PDB file of C-alpha atoms in Angstrom:
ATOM      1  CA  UNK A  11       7.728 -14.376  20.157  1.00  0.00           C
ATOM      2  CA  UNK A  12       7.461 -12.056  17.178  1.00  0.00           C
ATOM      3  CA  UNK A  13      10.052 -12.035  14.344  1.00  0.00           C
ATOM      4  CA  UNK A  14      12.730  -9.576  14.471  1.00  0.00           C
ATOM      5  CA  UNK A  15      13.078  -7.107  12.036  1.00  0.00           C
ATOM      6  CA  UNK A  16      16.550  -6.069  10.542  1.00  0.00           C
ATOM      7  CA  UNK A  17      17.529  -3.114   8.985  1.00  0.00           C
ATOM      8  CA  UNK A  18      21.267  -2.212   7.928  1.00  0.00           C
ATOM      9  CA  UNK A  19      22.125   1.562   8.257  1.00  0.00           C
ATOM     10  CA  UNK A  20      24.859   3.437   6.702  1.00  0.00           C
ATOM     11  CA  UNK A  21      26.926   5.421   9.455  1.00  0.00           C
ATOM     12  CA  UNK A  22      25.624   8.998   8.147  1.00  0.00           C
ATOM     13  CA  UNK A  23      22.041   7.592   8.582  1.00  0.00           C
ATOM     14  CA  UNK A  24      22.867   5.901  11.579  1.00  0.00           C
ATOM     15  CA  UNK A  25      24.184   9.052  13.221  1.00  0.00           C
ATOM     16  CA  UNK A  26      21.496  11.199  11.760  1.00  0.00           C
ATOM     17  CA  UNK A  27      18.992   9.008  13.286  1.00  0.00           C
ATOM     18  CA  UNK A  28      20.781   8.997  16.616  1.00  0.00           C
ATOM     19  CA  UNK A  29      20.504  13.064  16.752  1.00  0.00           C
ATOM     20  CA  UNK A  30      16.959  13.195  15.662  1.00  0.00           C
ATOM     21  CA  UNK A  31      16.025  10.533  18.208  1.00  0.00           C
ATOM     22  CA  UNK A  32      18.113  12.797  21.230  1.00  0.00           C
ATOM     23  CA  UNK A  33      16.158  15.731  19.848  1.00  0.00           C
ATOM     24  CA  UNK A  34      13.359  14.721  19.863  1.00  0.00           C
ATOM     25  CA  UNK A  35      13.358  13.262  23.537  1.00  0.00           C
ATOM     26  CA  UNK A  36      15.767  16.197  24.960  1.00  0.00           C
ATOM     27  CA  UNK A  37      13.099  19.309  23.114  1.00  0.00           C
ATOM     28  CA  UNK A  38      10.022  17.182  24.150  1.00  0.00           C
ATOM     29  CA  UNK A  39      11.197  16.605  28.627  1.00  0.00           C
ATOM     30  CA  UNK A  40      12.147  20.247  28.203  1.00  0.00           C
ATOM     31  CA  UNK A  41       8.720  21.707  26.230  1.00  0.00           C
ATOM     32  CA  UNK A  42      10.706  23.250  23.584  1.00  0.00           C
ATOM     33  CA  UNK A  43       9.786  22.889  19.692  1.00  0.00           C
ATOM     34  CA  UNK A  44      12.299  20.020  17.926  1.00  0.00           C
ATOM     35  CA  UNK A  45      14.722  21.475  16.086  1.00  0.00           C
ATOM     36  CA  UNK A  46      14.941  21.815  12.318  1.00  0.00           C
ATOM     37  CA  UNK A  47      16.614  18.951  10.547  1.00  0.00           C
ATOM     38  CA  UNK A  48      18.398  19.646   7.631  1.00  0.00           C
ATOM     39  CA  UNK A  49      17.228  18.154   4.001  1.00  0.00           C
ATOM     40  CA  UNK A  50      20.284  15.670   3.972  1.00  0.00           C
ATOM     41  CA  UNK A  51      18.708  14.382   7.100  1.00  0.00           C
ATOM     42  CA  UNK A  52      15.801  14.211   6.000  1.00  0.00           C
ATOM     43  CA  UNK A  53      15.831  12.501   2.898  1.00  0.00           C
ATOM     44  CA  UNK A  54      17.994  10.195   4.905  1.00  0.00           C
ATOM     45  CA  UNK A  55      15.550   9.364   7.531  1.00  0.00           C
ATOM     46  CA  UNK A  56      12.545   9.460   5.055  1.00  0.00           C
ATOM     47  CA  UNK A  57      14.465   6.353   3.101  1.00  0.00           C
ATOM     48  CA  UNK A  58      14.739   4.814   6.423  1.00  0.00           C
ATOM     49  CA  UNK A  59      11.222   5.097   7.368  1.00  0.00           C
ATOM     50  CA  UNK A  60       9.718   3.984   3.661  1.00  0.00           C
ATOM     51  CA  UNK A  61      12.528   0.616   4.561  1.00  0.00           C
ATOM     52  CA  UNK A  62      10.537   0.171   7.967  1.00  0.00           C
ATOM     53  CA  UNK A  63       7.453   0.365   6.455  1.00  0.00           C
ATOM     54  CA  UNK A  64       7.727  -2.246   3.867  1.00  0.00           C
ATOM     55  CA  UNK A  65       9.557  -4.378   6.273  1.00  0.00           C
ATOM     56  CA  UNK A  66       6.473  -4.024   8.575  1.00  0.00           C
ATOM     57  CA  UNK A  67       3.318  -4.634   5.672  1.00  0.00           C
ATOM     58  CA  UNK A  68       4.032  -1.358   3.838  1.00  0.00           C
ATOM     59  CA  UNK A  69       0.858   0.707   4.273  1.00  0.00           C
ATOM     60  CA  UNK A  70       2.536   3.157   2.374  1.00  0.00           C
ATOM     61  CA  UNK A  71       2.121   5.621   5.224  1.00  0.00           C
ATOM     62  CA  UNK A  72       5.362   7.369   4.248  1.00  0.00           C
ATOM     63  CA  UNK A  73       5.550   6.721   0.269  1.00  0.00           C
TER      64      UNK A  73
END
């Protein structure tokens, strides 16, 4: 079995990642563009995505 991988997330990140994740599946079933995510959110999710990717080898994909 692989190793888990654990990452702690604040509740505004948490909750921001819940609505972009909804979003994203909700806009995509229905064919309609994914809405606009403010820059709090995004700065948010971009920390959370440069955490992933050094947890998972860090390719630096989203330095």
């Amino acid at each position: 079995m692989d190793d888990p991988i654990e990452l702690r997330l604040d509740l505004a990140t948490a909750e921001y990642l819940r609505i972009a994740l909804y979003d994203l599946g909700e806009h995509q079933a229905a064919g309609r563009p994914i809405p606009h995510m403010d820059a709090e959110a995004s700065r948010r999710l971009g920390a959370l995505l440069r955490n992933l990717d050094i947890r998972l080898g860090g390719t630096v994909r989203f330095a």
